[in-house]
CSV table of C-alpha atoms and ligand atoms in Angstrom, one decimal:
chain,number,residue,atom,x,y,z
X,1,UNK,CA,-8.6,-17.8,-24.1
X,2,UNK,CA,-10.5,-14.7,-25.4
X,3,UNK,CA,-11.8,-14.6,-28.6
X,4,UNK,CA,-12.9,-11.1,-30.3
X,5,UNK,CA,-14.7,-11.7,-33.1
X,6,UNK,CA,-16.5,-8.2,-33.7
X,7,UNK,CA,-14.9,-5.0,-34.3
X,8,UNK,CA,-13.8,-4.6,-31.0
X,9,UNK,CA,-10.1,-3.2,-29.1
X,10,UNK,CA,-9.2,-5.6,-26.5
X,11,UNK,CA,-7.4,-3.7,-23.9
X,12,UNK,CA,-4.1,-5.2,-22.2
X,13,UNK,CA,-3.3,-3.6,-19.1
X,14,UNK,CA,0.6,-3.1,-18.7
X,15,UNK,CA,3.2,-1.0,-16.6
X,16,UNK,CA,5.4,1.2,-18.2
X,17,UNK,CA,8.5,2.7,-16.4
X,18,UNK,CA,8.2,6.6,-16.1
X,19,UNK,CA,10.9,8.5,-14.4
X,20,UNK,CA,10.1,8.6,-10.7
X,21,UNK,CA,7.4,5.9,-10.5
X,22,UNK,CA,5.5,3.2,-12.9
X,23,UNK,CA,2.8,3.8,-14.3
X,24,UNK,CA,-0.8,1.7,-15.7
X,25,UNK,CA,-0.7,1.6,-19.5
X,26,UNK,CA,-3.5,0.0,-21.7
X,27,UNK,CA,-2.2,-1.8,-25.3
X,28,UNK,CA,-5.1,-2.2,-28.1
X,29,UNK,CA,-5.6,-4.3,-30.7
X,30,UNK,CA,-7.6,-2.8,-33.9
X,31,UNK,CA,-10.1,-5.9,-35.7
X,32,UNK,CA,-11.7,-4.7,-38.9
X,33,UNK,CA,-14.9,-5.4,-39.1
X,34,UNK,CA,-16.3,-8.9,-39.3
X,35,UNK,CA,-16.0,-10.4,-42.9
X,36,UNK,CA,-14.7,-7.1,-44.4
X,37,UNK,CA,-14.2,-7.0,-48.4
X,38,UNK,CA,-10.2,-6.3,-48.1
X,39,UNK,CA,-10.2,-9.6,-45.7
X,40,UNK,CA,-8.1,-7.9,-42.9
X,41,UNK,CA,-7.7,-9.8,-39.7
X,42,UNK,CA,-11.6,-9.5,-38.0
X,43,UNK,CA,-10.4,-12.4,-35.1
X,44,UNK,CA,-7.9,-12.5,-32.6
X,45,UNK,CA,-7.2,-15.3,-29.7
X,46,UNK,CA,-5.3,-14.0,-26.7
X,47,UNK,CA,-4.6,-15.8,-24.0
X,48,UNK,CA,-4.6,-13.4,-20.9
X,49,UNK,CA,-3.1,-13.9,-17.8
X,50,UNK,CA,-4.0,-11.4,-14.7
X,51,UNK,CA,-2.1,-8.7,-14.1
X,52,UNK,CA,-1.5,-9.4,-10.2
X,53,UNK,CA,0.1,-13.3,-11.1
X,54,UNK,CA,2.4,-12.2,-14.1
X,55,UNK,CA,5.9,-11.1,-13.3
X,56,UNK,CA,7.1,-8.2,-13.0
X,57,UNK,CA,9.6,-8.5,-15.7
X,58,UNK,CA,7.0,-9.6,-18.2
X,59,UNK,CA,4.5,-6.3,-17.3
X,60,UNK,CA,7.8,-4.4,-17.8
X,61,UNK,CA,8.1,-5.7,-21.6
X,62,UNK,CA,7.9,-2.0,-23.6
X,63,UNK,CA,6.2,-1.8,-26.8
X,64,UNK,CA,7.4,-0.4,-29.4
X,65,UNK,CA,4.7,1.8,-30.0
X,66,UNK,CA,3.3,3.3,-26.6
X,67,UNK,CA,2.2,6.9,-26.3
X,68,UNK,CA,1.9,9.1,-23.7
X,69,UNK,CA,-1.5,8.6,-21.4
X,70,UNK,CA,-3.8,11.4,-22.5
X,71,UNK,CA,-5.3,11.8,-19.2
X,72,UNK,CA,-3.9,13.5,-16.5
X,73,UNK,CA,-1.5,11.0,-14.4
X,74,UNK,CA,-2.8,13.0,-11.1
X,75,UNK,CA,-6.0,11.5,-11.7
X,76,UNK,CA,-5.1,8.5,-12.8
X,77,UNK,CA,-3.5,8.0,-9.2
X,78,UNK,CA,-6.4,8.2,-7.7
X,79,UNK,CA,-8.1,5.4,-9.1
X,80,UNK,CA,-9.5,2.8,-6.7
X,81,UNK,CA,-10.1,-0.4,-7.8
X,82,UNK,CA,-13.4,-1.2,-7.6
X,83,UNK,CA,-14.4,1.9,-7.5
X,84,UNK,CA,-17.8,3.0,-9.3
X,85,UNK,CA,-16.8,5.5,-12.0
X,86,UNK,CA,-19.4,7.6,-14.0
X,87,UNK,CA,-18.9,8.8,-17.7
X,88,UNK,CA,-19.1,12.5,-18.4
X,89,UNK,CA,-18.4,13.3,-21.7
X,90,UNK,CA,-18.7,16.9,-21.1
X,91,UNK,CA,-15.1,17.2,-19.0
X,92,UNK,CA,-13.8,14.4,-21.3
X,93,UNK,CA,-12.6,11.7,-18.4
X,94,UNK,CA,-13.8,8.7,-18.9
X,95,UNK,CA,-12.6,7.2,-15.9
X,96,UNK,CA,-13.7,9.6,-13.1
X,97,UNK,CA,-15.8,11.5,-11.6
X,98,UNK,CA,-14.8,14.9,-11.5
X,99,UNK,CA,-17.5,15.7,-9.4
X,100,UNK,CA,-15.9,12.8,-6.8
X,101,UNK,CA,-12.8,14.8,-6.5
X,102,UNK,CA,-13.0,16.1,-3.1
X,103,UNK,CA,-14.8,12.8,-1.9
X,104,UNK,CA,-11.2,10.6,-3.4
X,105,UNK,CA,-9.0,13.0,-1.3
X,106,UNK,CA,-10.6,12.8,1.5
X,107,UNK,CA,-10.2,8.9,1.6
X,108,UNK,CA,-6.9,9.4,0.7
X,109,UNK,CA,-6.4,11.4,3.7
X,110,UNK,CA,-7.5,8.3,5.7
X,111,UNK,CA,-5.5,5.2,3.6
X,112,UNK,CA,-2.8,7.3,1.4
X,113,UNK,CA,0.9,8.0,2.4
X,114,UNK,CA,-0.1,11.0,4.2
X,115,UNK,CA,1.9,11.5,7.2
X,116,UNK,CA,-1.0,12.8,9.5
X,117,UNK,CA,-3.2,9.7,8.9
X,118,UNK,CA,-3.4,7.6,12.1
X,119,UNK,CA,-1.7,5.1,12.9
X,120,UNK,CA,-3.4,2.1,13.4
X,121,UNK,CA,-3.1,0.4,16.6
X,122,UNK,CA,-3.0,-3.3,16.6
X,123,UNK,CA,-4.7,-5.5,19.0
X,124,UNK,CA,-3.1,-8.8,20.3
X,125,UNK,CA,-6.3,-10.4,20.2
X,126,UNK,CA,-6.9,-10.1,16.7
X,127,UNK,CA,-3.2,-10.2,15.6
X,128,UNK,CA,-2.8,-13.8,13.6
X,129,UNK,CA,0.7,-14.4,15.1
X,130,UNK,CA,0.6,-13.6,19.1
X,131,UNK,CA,0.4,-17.0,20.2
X,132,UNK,CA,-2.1,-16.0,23.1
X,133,UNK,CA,-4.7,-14.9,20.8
X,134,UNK,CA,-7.7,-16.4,20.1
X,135,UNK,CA,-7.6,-15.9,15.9
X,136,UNK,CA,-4.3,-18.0,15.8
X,137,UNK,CA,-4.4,-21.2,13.9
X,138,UNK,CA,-3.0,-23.4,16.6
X,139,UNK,CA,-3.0,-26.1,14.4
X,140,UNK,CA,0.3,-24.8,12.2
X,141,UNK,CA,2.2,-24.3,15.2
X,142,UNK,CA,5.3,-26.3,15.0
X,143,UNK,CA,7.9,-26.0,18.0
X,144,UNK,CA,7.6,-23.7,20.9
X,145,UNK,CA,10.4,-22.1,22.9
X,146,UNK,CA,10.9,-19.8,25.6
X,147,UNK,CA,10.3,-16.0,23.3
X,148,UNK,CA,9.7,-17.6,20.0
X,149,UNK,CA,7.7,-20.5,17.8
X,150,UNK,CA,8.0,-21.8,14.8
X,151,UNK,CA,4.8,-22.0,12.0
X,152,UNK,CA,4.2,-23.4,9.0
X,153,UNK,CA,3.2,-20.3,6.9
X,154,UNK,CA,0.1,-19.8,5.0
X,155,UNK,CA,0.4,-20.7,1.1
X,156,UNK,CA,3.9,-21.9,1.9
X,157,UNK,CA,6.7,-21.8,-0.7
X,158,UNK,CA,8.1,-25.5,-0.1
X,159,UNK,CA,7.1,-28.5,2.4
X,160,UNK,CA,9.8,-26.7,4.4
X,161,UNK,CA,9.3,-23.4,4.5
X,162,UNK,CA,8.7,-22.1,8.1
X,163,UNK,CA,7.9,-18.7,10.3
X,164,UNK,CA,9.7,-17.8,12.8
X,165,UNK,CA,7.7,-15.8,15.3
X,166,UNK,CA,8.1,-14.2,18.8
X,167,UNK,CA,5.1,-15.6,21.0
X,168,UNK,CA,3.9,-12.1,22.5
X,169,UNK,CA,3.4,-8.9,20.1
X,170,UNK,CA,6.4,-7.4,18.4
X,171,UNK,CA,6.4,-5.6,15.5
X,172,UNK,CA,10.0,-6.4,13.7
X,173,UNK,CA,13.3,-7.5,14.7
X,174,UNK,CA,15.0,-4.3,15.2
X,175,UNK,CA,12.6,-3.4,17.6
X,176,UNK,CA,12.9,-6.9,20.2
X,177,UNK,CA,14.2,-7.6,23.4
X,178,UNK,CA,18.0,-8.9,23.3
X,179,UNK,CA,16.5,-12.3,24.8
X,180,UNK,CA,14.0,-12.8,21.8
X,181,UNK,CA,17.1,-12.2,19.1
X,182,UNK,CA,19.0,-14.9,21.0
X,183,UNK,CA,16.4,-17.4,20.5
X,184,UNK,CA,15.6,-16.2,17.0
X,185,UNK,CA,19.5,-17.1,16.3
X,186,UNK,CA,18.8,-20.1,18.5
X,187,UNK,CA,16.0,-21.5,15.8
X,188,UNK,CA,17.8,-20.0,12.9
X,189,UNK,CA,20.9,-22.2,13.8
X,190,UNK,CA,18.6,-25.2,14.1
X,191,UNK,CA,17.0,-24.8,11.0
X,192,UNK,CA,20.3,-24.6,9.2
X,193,UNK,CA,21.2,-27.8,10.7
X,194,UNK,CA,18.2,-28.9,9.8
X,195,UNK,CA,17.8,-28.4,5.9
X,196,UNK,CA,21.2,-29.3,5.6
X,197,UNK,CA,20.7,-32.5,6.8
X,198,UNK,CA,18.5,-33.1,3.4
X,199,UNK,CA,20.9,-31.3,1.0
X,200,UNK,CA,19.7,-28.0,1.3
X,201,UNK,CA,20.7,-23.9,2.4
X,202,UNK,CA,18.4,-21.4,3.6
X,203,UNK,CA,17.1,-17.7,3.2
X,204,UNK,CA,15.6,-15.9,5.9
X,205,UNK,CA,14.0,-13.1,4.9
X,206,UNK,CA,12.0,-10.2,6.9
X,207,UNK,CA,9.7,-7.8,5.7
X,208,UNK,CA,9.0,-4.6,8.4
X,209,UNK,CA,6.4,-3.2,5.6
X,210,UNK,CA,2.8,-2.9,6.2
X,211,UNK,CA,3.0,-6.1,9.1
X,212,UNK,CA,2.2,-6.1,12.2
X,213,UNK,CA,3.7,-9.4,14.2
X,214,UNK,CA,7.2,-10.0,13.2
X,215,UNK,CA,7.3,-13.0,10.4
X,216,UNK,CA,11.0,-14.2,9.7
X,217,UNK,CA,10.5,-16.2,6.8
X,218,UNK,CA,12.6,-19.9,6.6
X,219,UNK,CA,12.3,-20.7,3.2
X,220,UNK,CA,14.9,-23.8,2.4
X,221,UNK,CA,16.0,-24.3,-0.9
X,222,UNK,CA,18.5,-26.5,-3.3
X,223,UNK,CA,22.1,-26.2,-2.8
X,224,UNK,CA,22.7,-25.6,-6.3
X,225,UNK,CA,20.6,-22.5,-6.2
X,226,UNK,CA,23.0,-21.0,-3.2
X,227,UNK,CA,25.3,-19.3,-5.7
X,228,UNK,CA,22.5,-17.5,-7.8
X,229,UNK,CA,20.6,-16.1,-5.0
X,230,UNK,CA,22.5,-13.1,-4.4
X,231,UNK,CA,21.9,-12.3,-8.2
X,232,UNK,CA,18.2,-13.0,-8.6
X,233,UNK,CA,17.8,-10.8,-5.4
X,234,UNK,CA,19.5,-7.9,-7.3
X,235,UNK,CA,17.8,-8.4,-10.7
X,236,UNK,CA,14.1,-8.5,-9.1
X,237,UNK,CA,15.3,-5.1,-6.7
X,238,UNK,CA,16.1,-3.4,-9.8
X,239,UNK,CA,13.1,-4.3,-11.8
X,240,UNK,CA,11.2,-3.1,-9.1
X,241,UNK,CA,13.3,0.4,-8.3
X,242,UNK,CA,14.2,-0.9,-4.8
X,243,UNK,CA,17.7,-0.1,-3.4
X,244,UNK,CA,19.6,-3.2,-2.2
X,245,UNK,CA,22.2,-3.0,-0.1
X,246,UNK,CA,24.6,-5.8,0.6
X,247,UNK,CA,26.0,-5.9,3.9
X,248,UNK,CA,28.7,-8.4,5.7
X,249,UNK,CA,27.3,-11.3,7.7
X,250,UNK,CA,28.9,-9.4,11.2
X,251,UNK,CA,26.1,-6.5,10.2
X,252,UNK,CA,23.6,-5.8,12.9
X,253,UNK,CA,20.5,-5.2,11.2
X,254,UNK,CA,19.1,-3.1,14.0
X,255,UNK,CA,22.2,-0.9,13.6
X,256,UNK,CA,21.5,-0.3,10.2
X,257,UNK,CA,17.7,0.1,10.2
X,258,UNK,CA,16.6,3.8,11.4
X,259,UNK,CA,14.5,3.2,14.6
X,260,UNK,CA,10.6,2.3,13.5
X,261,UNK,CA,11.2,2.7,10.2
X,262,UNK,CA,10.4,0.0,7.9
X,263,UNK,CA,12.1,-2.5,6.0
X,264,UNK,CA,13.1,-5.5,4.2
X,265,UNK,CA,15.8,-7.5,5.0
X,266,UNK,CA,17.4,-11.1,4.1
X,267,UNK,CA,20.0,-13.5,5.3
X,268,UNK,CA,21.2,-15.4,2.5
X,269,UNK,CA,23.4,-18.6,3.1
X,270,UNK,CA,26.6,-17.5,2.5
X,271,UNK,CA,25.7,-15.0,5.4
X,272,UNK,CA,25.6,-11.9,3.3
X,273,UNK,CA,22.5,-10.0,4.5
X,274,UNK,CA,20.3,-7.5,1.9
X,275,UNK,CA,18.8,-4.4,3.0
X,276,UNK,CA,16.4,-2.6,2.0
X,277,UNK,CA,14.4,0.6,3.2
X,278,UNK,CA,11.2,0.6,2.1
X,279,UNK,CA,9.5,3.7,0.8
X,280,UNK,CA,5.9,4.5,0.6
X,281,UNK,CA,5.0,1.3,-2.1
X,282,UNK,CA,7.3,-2.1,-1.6
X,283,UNK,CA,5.9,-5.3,-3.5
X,284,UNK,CA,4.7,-7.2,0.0
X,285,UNK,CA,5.8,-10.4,-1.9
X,286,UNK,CA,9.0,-9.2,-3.3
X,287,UNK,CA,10.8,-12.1,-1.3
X,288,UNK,CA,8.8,-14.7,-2.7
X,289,UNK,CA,8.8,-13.3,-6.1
X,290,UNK,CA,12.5,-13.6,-5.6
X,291,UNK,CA,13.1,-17.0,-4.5
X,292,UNK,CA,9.8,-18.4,-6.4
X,293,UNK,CA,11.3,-17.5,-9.9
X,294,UNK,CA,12.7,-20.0,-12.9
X,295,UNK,CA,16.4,-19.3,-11.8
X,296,UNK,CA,15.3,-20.6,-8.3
X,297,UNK,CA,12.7,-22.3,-6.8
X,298,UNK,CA,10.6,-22.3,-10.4
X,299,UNK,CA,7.1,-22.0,-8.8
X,300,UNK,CA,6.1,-18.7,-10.0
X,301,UNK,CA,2.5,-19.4,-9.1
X,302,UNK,CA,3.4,-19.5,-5.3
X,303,UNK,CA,4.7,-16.1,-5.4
X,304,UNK,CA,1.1,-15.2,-3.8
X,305,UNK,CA,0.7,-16.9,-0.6
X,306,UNK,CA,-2.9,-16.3,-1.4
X,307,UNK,CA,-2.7,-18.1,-4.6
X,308,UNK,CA,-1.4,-21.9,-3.2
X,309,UNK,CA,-3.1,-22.4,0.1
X,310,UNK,CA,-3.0,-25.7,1.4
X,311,UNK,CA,-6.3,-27.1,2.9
X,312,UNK,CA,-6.9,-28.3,6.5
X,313,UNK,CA,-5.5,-31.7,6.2
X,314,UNK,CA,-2.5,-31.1,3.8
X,315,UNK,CA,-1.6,-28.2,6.5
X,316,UNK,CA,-1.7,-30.9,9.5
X,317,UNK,CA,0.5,-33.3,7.2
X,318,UNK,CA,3.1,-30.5,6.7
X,319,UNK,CA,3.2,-29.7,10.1
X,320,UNK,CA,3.3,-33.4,11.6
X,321,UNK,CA,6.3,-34.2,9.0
X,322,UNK,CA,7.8,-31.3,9.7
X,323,UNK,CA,7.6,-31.4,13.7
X,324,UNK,CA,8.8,-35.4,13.3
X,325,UNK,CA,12.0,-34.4,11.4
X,326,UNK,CA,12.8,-31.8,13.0
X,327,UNK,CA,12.9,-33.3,16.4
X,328,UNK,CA,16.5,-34.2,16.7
X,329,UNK,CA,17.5,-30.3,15.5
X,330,UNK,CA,14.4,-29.0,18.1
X,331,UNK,CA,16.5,-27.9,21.1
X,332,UNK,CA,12.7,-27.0,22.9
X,333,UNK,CA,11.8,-30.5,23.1
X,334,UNK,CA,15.7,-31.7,24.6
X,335,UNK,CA,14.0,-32.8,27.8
X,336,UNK,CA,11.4,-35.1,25.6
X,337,UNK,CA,13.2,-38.8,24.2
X,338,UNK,CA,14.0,-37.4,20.7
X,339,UNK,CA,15.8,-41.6,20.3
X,340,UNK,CA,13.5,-41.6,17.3
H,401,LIG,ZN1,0.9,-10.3,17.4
């Protein structure tokens, strides 16, 4: 809780939808001055929530009094956050140095959209998911097979929710030997088995955005929320201006996908698959967001992996709960006694 009691403007940062692309807008609140003759309203209690854990629908809320940013939007974009801005009344930005201007492009140059930037070259013994790396966290390693492995994720959405990974370095599942799909439909068939065996359907889900090991995400979920899916999925791709496409469950995604380019793509459990082509911006948690929302899974405050990490122990519980239940749906471990 905030509390204003001088003649200050709080400033609440908010998105509004502009034609082509959103857009950072500020609201303020006017306080008269403290103890003021004509007793006008000198306090105010807000209750503010940062702008990276509210939904997108609630930053999308217009007023109904906004006006056009005076500053010019092409500026604006450059902003960096973080970024050490100096005031120079004389130009009349507040926010920037116009003096920086050449400096900003230049960086942009090296982390923008621009098509000539290089492209970074990942290294299998830093990547987080080859299984032969030394950074892996061997410890949320679930089941292993011949091409692929299963992994409890970071920050995971349920008790249940799992990765599906190849074991050596591949970037997304268009782009994998025929070998590594057939196990990836080997584990996906298990899981089903799996969570249905405690009342529950799945959602794989992909994102081939700004990732570098292929992550097919396992994330089970109530039965009663099977027939809703399909909606919530649309609702959140239109808030966020992304195109969905629907296609049948006979679909080959690496058919549809354009060779390298990137993506987002999700099995739901009627076998209907969304598709999505991602552009130069894609929310990297738009899946979550999805199946993390009231209609759903109702734990909005997972939507960020980074916001419900599990500690040491409680990610060796998960695991070992999830590796003894699983055993009887595990086809790598059909040569161990799985009698239990
Ligand atoms: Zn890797």
């Amino acid at each position: 809780m905030l509390l204003a009691p001088l003649n200050l403007a709080i400033a609440v940062q908010n998105l509004s939808v502009h034609q082509d692309y959103k857009e950072g807008a500020t609201r303020f609140l006017a306080l008269a001055p403290v103890g003021n003759a004509a007793k006008e309203k000198w306090i105010y209690a807000c209750s503010l929530q940062p702008i990276t854990k509210m939904r997108m629908t609630d930053i999308l809320v217009a007023t109904t009094d906004e006006t056009a940013c005076p500053y010019d939007p092409d500026l604006l974009k450059q902003h960096q956050p973080g970024k050490v801005v100096k005031k120079f009344p004389g130009n009349g930005q507040y926010f920037f140095d116009m003096d920086d201007n050449n400096d900003d492009q230049k960086k942009r140059r090296h982390t923008g959209d621009n098509p000539e930037r290089k492209r970074r070259e990942f290294d299998p013994e830093n990547c987080w998911f080859c299984l032969s790396s030394p950074t892996v966290e061997k410890h949320l390693v679930i089941s292993v097979g011949t091409h692929c492995y299963l992994a409890l994720p970071k920050g995971p959405l349920t008790p249940y929710h799992v990765l599906i990974l190849p074991i050596a370095h591949h970037q997304a599942v268009t782009r994998v030997p025929e070998d590594i799909i057939e196990e990836i439909k080997k584990f996906k068939e298990a899981l089903k088995k799996f969570y249905s065996s405690m009342g529950q359907v799945v959602v794989f889900f992909e994102r081939n955005f700004k990732t570098s090991h292929l992550q097919i995400q396992c994330v089970p979920m109530p039965k009663v929320c099977e027939s809703q899916l399909l909606e919530v999925f649309q609702d959140e791709a239109g808030i966020n201006s992304i195109q969905l496409e629907v296609l049948p469950p006979y679909a080959d995604i690496a058919q549809v996908a354009l060779p390298g380019s990137p993506y987002f793509h999700a099995e739901l459990p009627s076998g209907e698959q969304l598709f999505a082509k991602t552009k130069h911006t894609f929310p990297l948690q738009f899946g979550r967001d999805v199946l993390s929302s009231p209609p759903l899974l109702n734990c909005e405050d997972k939507a960020d992996w980074r916001q419900c990490l599990l500690s040491r122990e409680e990610e060796n519980e998960y695991v070992i709960r999830f590796r003894q239940k699983f055993k009887p749906y595990d086809f790598t471990a059909e040569d161990d006694d799985d009698s239990d």
